[in-house]
């Protein structure tokens, strides 16, 4: 949380307006509505446009140190459009580029909205989003064959609806399951996302911040409500049979436990041990082991992925600088397209080796720069960035997983003692080169704390 005393920002602009909370909150709190409407990930693009307008109206933009690294990636990614060879792939390229830019705007918005988007508020919004994800998972458990035709299905042209991905977006299903497959596998929860892997990626990145939120709302009703939901969330989580999610959660738990052990935080270690016991009980009560064994025996997902990654790498060598602009069909019949099944493989194949290096360097940079984060949200946030850097190896994280990682990074990258640049309903004026909050409430607060003029309370 921000300190009681703040230093003035290094760069001073003209009058500033507070950045409102609602564009940020609308994305995550309204996600069930966007899912039912068939909007899907495009809500991030729509919200980014609104956020960009607010940032432009505000008149000053601050960026975190090292942001140029990400800008280089964006520039290289956009330049790789030269590898596109068809109109359909160009549409996909524009869509993915829009999602990258939307995640970028979200990062900048949260980084600059220090007055309204503090750690407790952001962690609270993400906790509500986690509840939405868990509810979607339970919907898949209880009604695995449920499908919903969204309003978008009646709006978009038939030619566009014939696209498989678009069809999945406008006709929502709550599980990922192919009843025509020769492999008799059980449905796996996926709602409110298209794919089970996205569900697992988002769940593994949200759970640490949910636990951190519990620390900030101790001795409240919300604490007990969220605490009760955690073991219930394990049911759909386990039934996704999502090995990548298990790896991500294991990395997060090991990292938090290591930090707690080094600081001799025995209560944290005790809480993790209790959580592990609950996990073991739920795992034993569910047919997870049997379903996972059946899945591994009847399919060769691990071998198939390894072969796909090898093909992706070898074909990338033929276009190493700018890639192919988009994934291409695999040379193996029935296999997923080359450049899928992992964000880093998508970047490598679609945008080239330099783009992949810049992408990974940015994620590592974020994890390194935030390694000293303090507090429950700080430690959980850093664990999320570590998980993100791991899961890009086998998950597609564009856009929800990347957006969560970016907004958490924005929280942790803020200067530790930087002042909020505005207060609700009031402008920040500049007096003798220092932002001065023109509000009687803040003047009295400054006098009560003994804070000199020119330093915001």
mmCIF file of C-alpha atoms in Angstrom, residues 1 41 67 74 128 136 155 162 167 183 189 192 231 252 259 314 324 334 348 374 384 394 399 440 442:
data_model
loop_
_atom_site.group_PDB
_atom_site.id
_atom_site.type_symbol
_atom_site.label_atom_id
_atom_site.label_comp_id
_atom_site.label_asym_id
_atom_site.label_seq_id
_atom_site.Cartn_x
_atom_site.Cartn_y
_atom_site.Cartn_z
ATOM 1 C CA UNK A 1 0.000 0.000 0.000
ATOM 2 C CA UNK A 41 -11.593 -10.978 -25.703
ATOM 3 C CA UNK A 67 9.237 0.051 -21.117
ATOM 4 C CA UNK A 74 5.581 -4.307 -30.450
ATOM 5 C CA UNK A 128 -14.360 -11.059 -8.126
ATOM 6 C CA UNK A 136 -17.849 -20.860 -15.040
ATOM 7 C CA UNK A 155 -25.145 -10.019 -36.081
ATOM 8 C CA UNK A 162 -18.105 -20.052 -40.826
ATOM 9 C CA UNK A 167 -18.098 -19.895 -34.321
ATOM 10 C CA UNK A 183 -11.095 -40.915 -27.802
ATOM 11 C CA UNK A 189 -14.573 -27.190 -17.856
ATOM 12 C CA UNK A 192 -16.036 -18.422 -19.328
ATOM 13 C CA UNK A 231 -11.673 -25.319 -1.578
ATOM 14 C CA UNK A 252 3.762 -20.101 -7.199
ATOM 15 C CA UNK A 259 10.301 -16.283 0.497
ATOM 16 C CA UNK A 314 12.597 -26.070 -37.441
ATOM 17 C CA UNK A 324 5.420 -15.972 -40.954
ATOM 18 C CA UNK A 334 -4.516 -33.879 -37.416
ATOM 19 C CA UNK A 348 8.743 -17.300 -32.466
ATOM 20 C CA UNK A 374 6.597 -6.232 -0.228
ATOM 21 C CA UNK A 384 2.192 -14.244 -10.678
ATOM 22 C CA UNK A 394 3.104 -24.101 -23.026
ATOM 23 C CA UNK A 399 -4.967 -11.814 -23.926
ATOM 24 C CA UNK A 440 -9.152 21.789 1.946
ATOM 25 C CA UNK A 442 -5.776 17.545 1.900
#
